[in-house]
JSON list of C-alpha atoms in Angstrom, two decimals:
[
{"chain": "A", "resi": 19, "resn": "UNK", "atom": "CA", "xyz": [-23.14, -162.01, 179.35]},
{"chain": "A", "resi": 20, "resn": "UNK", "atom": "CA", "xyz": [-24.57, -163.54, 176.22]},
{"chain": "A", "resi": 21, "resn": "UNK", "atom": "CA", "xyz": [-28.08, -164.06, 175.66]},
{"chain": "A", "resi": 22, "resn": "UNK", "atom": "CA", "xyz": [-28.78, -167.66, 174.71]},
{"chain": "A", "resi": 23, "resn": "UNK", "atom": "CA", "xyz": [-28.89, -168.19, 171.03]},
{"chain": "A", "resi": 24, "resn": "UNK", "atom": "CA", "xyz": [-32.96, -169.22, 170.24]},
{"chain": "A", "resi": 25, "resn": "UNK", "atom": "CA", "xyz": [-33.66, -172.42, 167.41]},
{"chain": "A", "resi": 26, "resn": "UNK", "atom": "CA", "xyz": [-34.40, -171.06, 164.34]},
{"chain": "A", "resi": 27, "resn": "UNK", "atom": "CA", "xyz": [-38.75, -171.22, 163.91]},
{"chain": "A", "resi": 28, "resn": "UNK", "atom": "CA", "xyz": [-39.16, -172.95, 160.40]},
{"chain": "A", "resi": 29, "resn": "UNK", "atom": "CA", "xyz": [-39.30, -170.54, 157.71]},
{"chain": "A", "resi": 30, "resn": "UNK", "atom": "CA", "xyz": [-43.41, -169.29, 156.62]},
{"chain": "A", "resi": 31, "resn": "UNK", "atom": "CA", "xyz": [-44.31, -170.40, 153.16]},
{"chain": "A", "resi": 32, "resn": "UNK", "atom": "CA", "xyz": [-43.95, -167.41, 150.76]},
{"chain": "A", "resi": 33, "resn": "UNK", "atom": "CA", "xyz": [-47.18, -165.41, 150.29]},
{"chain": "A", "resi": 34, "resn": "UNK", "atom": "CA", "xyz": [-48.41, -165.49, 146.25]},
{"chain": "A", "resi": 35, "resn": "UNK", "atom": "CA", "xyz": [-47.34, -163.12, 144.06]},
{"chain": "A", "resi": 36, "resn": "UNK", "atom": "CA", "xyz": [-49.93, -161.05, 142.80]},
{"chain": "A", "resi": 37, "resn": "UNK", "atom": "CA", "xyz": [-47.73, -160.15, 139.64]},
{"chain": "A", "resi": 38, "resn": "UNK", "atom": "CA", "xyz": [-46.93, -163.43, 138.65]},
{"chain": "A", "resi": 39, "resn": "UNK", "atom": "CA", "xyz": [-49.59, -166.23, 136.64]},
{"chain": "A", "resi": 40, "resn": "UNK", "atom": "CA", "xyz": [-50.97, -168.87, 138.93]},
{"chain": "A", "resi": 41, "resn": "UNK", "atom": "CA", "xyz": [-50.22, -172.20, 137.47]},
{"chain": "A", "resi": 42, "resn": "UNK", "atom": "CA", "xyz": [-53.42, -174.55, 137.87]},
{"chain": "A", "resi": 43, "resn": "UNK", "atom": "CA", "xyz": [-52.83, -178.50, 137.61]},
{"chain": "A", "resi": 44, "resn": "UNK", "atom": "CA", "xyz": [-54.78, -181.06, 137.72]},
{"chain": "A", "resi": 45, "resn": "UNK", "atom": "CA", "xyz": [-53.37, -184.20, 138.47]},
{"chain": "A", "resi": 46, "resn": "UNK", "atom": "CA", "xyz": [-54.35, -187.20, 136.66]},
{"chain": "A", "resi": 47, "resn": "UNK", "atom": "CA", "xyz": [-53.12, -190.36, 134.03]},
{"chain": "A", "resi": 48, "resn": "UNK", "atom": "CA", "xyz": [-52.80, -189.68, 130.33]},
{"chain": "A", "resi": 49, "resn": "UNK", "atom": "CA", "xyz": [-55.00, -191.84, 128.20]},
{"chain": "A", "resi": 50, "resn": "UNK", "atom": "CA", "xyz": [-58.46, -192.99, 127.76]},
{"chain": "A", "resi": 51, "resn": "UNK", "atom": "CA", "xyz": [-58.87, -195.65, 130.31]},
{"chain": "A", "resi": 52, "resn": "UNK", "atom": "CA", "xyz": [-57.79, -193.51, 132.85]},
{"chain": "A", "resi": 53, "resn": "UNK", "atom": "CA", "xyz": [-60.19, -190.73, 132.07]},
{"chain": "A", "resi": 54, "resn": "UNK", "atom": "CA", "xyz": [-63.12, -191.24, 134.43]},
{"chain": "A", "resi": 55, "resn": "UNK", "atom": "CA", "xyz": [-60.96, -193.13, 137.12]},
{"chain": "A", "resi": 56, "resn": "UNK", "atom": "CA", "xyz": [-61.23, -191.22, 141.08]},
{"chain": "A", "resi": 57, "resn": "UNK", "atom": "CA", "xyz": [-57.02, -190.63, 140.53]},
{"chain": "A", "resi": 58, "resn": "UNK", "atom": "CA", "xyz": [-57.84, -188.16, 137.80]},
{"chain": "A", "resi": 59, "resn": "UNK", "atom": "CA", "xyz": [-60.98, -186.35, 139.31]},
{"chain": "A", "resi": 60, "resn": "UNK", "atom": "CA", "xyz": [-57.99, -183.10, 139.10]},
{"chain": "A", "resi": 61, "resn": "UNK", "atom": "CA", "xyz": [-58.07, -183.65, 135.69]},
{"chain": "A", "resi": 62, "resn": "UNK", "atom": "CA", "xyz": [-61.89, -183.30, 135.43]},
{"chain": "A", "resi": 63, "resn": "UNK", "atom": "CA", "xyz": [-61.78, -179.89, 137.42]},
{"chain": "A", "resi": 64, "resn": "UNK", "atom": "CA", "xyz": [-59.17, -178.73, 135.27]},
{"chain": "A", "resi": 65, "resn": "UNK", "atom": "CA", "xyz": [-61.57, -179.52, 132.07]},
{"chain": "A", "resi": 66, "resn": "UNK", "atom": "CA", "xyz": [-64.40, -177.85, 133.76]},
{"chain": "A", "resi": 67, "resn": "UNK", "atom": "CA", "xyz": [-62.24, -174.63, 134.41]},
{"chain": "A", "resi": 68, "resn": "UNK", "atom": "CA", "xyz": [-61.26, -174.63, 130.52]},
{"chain": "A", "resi": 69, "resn": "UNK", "atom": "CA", "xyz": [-64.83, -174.92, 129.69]},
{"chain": "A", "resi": 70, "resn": "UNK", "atom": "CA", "xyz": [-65.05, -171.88, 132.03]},
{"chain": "A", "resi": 71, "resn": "UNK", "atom": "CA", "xyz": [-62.31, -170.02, 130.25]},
{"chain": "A", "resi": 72, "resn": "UNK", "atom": "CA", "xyz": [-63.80, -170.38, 127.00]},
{"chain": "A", "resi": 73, "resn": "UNK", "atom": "CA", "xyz": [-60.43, -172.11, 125.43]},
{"chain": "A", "resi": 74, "resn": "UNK", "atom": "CA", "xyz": [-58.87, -175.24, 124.82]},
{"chain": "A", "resi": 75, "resn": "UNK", "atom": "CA", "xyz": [-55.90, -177.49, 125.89]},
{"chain": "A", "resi": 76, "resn": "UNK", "atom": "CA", "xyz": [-52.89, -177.15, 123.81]},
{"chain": "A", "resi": 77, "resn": "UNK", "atom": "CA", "xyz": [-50.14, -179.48, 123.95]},
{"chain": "A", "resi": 78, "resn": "UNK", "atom": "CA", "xyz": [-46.67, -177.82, 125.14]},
{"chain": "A", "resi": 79, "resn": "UNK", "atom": "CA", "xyz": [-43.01, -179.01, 124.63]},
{"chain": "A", "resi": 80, "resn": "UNK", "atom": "CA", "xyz": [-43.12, -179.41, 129.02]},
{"chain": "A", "resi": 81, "resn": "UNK", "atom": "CA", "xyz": [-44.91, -182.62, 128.35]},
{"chain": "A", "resi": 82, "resn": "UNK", "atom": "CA", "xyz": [-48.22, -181.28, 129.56]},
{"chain": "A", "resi": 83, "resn": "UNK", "atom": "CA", "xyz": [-51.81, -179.63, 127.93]},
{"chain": "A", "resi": 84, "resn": "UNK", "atom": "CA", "xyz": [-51.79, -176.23, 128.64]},
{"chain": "A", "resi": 85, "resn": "UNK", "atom": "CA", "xyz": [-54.22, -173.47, 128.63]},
{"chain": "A", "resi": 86, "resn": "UNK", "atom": "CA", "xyz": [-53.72, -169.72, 128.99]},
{"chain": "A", "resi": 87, "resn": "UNK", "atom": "CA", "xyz": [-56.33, -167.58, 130.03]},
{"chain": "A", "resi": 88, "resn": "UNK", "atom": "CA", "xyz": [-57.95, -165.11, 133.10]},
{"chain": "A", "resi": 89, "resn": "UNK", "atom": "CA", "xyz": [-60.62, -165.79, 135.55]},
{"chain": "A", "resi": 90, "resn": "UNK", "atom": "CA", "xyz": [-61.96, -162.85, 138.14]},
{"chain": "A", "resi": 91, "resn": "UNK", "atom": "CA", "xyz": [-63.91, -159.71, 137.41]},
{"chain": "A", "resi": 92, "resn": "UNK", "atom": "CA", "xyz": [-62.24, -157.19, 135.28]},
{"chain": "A", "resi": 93, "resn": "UNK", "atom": "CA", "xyz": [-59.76, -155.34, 137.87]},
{"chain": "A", "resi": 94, "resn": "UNK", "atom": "CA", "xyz": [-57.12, -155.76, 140.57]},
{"chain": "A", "resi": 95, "resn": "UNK", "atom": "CA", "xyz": [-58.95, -158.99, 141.21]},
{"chain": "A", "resi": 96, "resn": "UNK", "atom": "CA", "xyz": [-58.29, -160.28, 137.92]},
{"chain": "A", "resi": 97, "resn": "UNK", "atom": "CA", "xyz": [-55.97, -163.02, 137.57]},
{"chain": "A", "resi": 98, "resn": "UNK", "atom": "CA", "xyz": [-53.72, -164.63, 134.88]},
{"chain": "A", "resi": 99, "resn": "UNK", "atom": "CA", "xyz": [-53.98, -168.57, 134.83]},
{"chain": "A", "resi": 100, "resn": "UNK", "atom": "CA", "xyz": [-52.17, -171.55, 133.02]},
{"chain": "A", "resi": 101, "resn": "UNK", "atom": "CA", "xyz": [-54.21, -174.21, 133.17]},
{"chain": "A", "resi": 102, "resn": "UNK", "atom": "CA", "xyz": [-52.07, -177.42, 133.13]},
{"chain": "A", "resi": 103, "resn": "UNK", "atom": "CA", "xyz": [-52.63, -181.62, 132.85]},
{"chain": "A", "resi": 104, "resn": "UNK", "atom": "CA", "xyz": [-49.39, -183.22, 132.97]},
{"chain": "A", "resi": 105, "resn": "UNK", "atom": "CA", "xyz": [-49.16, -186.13, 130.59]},
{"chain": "A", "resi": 106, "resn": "UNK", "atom": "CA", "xyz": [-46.72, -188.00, 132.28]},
{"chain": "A", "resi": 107, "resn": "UNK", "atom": "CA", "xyz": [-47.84, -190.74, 134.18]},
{"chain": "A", "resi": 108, "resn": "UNK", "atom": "CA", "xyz": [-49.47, -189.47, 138.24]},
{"chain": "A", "resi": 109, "resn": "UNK", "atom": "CA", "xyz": [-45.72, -190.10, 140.04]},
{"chain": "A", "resi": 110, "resn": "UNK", "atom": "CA", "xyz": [-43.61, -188.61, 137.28]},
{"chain": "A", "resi": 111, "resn": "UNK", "atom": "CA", "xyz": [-45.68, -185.24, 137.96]},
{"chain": "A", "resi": 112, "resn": "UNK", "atom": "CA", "xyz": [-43.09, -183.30, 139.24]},
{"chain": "A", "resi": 113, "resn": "UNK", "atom": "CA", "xyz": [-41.31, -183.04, 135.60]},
{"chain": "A", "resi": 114, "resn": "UNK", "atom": "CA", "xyz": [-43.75, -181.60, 133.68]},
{"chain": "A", "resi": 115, "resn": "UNK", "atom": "CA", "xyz": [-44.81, -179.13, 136.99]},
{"chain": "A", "resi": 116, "resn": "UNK", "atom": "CA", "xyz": [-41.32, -177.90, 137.43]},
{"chain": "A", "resi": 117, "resn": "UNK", "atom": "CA", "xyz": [-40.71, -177.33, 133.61]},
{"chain": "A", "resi": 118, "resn": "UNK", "atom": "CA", "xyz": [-44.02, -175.35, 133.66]},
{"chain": "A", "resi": 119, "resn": "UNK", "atom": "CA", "xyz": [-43.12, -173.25, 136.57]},
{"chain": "A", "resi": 120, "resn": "UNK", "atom": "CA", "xyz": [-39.69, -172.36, 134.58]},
{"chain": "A", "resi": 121, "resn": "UNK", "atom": "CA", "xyz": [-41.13, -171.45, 131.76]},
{"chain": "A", "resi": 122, "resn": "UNK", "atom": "CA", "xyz": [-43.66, -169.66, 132.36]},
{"chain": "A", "resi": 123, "resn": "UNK", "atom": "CA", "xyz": [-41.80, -168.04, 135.53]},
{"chain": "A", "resi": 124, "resn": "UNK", "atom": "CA", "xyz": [-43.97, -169.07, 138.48]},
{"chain": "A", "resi": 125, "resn": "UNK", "atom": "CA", "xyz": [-43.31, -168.83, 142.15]},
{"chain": "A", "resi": 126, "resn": "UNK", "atom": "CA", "xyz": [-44.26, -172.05, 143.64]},
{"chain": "A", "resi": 127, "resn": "UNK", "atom": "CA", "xyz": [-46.81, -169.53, 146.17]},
{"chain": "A", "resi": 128, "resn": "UNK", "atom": "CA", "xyz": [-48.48, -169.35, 142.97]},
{"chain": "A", "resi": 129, "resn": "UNK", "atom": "CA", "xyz": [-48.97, -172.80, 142.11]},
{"chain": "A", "resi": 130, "resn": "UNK", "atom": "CA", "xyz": [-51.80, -175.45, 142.85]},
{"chain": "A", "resi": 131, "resn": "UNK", "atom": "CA", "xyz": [-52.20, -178.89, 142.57]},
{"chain": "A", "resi": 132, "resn": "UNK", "atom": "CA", "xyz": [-56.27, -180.07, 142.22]},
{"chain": "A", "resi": 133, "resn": "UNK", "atom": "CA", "xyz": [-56.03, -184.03, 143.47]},
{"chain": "A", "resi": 134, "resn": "UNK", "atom": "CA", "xyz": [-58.01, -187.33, 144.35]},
{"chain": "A", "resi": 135, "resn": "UNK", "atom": "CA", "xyz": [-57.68, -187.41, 148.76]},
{"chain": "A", "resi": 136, "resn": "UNK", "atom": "CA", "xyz": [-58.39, -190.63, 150.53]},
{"chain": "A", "resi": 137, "resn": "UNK", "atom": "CA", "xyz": [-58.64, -189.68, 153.75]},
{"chain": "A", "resi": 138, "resn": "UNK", "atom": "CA", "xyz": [-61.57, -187.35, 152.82]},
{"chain": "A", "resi": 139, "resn": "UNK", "atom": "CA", "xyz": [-65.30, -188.31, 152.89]},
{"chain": "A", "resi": 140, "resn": "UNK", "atom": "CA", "xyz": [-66.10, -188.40, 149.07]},
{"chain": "A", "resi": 141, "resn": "UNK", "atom": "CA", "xyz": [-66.88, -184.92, 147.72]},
{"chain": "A", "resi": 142, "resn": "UNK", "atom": "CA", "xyz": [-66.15, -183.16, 150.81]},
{"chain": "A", "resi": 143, "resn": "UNK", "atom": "CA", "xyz": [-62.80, -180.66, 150.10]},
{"chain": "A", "resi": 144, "resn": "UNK", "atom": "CA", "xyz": [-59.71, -179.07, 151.59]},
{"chain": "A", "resi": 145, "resn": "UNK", "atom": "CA", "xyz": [-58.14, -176.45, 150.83]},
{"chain": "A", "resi": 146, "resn": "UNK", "atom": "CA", "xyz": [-54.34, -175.93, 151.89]},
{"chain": "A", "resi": 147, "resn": "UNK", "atom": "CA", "xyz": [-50.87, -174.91, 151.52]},
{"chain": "A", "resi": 148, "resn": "UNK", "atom": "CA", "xyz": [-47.68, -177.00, 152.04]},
{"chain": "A", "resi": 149, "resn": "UNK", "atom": "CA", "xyz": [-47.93, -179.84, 154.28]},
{"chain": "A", "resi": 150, "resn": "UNK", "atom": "CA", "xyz": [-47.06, -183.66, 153.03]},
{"chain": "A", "resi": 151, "resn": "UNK", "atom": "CA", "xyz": [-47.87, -186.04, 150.48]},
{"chain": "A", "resi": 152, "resn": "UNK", "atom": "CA", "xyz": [-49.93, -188.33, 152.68]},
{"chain": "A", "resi": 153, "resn": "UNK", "atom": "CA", "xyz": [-48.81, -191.22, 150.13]},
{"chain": "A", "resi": 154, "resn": "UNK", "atom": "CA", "xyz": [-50.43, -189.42, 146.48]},
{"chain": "A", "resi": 155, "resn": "UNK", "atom": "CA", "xyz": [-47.63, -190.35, 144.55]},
{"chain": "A", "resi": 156, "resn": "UNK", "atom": "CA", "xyz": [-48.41, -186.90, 142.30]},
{"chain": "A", "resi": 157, "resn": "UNK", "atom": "CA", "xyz": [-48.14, -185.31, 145.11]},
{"chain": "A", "resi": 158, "resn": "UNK", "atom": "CA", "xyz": [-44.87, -186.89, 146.04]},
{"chain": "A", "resi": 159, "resn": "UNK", "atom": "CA", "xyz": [-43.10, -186.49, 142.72]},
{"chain": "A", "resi": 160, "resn": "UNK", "atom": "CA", "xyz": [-44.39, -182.40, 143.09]},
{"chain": "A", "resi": 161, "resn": "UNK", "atom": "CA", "xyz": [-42.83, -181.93, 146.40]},
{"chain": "A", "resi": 162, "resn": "UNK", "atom": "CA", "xyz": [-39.73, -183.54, 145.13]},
{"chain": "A", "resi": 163, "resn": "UNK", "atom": "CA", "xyz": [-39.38, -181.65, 142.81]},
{"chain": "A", "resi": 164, "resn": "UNK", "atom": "CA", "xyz": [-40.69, -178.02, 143.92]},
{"chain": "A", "resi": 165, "resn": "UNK", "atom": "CA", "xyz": [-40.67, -178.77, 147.85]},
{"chain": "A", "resi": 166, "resn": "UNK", "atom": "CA", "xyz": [-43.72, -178.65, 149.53]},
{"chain": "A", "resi": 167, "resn": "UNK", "atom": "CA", "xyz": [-44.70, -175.39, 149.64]},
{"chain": "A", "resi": 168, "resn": "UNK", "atom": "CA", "xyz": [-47.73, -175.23, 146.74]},
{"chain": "A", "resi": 169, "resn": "UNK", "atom": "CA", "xyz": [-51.43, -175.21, 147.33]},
{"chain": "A", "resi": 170, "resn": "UNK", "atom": "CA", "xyz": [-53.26, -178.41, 147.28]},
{"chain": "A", "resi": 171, "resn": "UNK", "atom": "CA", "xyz": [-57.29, -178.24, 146.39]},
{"chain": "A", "resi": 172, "resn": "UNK", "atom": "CA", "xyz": [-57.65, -181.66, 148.04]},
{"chain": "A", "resi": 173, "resn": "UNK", "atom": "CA", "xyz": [-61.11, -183.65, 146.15]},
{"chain": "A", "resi": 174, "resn": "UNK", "atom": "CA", "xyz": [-62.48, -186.18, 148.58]},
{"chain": "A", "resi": 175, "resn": "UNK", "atom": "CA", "xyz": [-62.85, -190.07, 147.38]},
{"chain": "A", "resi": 176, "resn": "UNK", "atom": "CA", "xyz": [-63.29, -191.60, 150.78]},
{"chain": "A", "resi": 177, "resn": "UNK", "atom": "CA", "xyz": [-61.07, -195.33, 151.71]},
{"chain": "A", "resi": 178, "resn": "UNK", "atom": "CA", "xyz": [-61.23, -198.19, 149.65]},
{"chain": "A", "resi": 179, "resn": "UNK", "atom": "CA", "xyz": [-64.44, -200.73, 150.72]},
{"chain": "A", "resi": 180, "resn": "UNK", "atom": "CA", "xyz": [-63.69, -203.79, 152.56]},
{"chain": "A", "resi": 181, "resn": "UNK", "atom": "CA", "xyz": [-60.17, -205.02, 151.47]},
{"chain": "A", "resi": 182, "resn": "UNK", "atom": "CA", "xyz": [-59.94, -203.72, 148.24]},
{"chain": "A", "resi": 183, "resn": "UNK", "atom": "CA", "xyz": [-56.20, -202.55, 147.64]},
{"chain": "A", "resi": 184, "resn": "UNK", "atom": "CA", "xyz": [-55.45, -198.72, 147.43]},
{"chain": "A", "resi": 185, "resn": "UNK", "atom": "CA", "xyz": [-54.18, -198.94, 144.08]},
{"chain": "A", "resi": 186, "resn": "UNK", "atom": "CA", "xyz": [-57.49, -200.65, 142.80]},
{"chain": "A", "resi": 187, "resn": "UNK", "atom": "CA", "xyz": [-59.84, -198.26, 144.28]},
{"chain": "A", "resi": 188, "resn": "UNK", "atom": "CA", "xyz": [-57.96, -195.17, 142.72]},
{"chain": "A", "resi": 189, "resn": "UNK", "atom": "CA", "xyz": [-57.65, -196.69, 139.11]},
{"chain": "A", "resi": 190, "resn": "UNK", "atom": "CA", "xyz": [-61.42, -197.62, 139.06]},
{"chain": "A", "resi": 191, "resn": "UNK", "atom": "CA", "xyz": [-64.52, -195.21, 137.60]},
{"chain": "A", "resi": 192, "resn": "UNK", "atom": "CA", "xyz": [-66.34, -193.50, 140.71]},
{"chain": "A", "resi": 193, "resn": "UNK", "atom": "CA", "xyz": [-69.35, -195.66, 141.05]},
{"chain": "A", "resi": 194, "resn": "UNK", "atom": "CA", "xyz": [-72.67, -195.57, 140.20]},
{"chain": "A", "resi": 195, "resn": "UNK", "atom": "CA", "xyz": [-73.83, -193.72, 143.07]},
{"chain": "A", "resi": 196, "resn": "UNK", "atom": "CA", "xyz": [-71.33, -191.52, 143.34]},
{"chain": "A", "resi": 197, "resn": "UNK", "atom": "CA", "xyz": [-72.00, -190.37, 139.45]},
{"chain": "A", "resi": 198, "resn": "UNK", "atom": "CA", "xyz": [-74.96, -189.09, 140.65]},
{"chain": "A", "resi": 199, "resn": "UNK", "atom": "CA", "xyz": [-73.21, -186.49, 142.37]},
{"chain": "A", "resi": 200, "resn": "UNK", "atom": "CA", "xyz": [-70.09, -186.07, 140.98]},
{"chain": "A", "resi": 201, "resn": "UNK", "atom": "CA", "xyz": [-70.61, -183.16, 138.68]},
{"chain": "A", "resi": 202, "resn": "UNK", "atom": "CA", "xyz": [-72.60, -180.89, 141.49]},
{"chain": "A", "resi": 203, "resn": "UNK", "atom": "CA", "xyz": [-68.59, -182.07, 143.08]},
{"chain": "A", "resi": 204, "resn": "UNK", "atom": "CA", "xyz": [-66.42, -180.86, 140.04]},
{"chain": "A", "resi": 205, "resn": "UNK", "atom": "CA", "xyz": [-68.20, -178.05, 139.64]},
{"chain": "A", "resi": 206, "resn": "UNK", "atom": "CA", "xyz": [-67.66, -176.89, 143.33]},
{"chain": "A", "resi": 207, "resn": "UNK", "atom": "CA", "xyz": [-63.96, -177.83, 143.25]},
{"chain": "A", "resi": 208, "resn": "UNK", "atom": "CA", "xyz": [-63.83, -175.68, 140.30]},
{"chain": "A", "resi": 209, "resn": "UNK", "atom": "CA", "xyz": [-65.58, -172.98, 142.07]},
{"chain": "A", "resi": 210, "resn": "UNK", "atom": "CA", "xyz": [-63.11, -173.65, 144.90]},
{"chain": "A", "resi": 211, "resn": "UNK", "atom": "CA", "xyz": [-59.98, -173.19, 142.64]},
{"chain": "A", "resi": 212, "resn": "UNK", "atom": "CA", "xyz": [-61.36, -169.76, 141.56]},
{"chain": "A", "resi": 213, "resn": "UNK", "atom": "CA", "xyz": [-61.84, -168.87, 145.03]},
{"chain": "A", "resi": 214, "resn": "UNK", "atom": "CA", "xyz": [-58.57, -169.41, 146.15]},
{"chain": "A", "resi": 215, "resn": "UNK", "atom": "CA", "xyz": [-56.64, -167.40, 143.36]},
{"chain": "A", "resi": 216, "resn": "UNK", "atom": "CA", "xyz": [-58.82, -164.76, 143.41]},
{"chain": "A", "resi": 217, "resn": "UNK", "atom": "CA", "xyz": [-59.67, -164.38, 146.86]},
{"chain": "A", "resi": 218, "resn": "UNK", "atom": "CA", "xyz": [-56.97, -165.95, 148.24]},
{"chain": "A", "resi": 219, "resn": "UNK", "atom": "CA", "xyz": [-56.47, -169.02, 150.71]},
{"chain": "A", "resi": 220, "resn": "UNK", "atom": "CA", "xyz": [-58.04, -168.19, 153.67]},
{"chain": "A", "resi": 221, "resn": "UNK", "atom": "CA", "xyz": [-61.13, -167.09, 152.50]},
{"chain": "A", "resi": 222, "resn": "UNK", "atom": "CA", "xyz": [-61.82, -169.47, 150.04]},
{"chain": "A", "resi": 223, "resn": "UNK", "atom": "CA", "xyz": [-61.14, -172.16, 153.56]},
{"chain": "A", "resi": 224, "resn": "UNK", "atom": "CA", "xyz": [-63.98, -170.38, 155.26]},
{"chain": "A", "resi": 225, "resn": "UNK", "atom": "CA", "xyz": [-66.33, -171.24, 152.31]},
{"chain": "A", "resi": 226, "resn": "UNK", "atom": "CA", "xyz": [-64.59, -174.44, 150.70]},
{"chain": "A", "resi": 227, "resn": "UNK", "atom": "CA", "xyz": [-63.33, -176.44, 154.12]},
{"chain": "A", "resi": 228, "resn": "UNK", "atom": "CA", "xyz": [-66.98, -177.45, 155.19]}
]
């Protein structure tokens, strides 16, 4: 007799590869009137980290600023990062992500993506890996272009007040208030993204997911 065949269980995102770089992006809009907008809060953790580094953005031929450099203590616990702002426009992300990855040979286990997350109290984060693009249009042009299988360092901004349209809210400076607080908020993002290569995802949740 034959034993019934069992459904194949989804296959388990790949574990990073300690070898390889990490590639580090922060997800944002090119240009000045986009800087201090809540859609490109990635890009301000991704400045921050640089500043970290001790180095500067370079432009690359991947349409994207890149910087090359190491965070950790000296050791096995040292890692290799590229730092990386696409300059393509949020939902044309996946392009300069994907030629990144190729040239600079890194498994998508290795990558994260540092965005703006609606659903999320302001300041408050979430760390993850995989899962969908819960309408971030960066997110959605990744995952089309990698599949889904990346980290996300997810940087609350909270819902849009009264009727204000999505798109609105994102493409506006945080306000006034929220200045106040916003580069204690960076700064622990940025803390959060060092946690998570160096540590690795489950203990930088314990800390980071409060």
């Amino acid at each position: 007799m034959t034993t019934p065949s069992r459904a194949a269980s989804p296959a388990s995102p790949a574990a990073p590869d300690p070898s390889a770089p990490w590639l580090v992006v922060g997800l944002g809009n090119p240009g000045g009137e986009y800087a201090a907008n809540r859609h490109n809060v990635g890009w301000m953790v991704a400045d921050l980290l640089a500043s970290r580094i001790g180095g500067k953005f370079k432009s690359h031929k991947a349409r994207a600023q890149v910087l090359e450099g190491r965070i950790g203590p000296p050791g096995p616990f040292n890692r290799r990062v590229v730092l990386a702002k696409p300059l393509s426009y949020m939902n044309l992300s996946g392009g300069p992500v994907t030629a990144l990855r190729d040239f600079y040979k890194v498994p998508v286990a290795n990558i994260v993506a540092i965005h703006d997350e609606l659903d999320i109290d302001y300041g408050v984060l979430r760390l993850k890996l995989g899962g969908g693009d819960n309408g971030h249009n960066g997110l959605k042009s990744m995952t089309k272009s990698l599949g889904p299988d990346y980290h996300r360092v997810r940087f609350g901004i909270g819902r849009p007040p009264g009727r204000m349209q999505v798109a609105d809210f994102v493409l506006k400076d945080f306000s006034g208030a929220e200045k106040k607080e916003l580069d204690y908020f960076v700064d622990r993002a940025a803390d959060a993204v060092e946690a998570l290569v160096i540590e690795g995802l489950e203990r930088a949740q314990s800390t980071y997911n409060s």
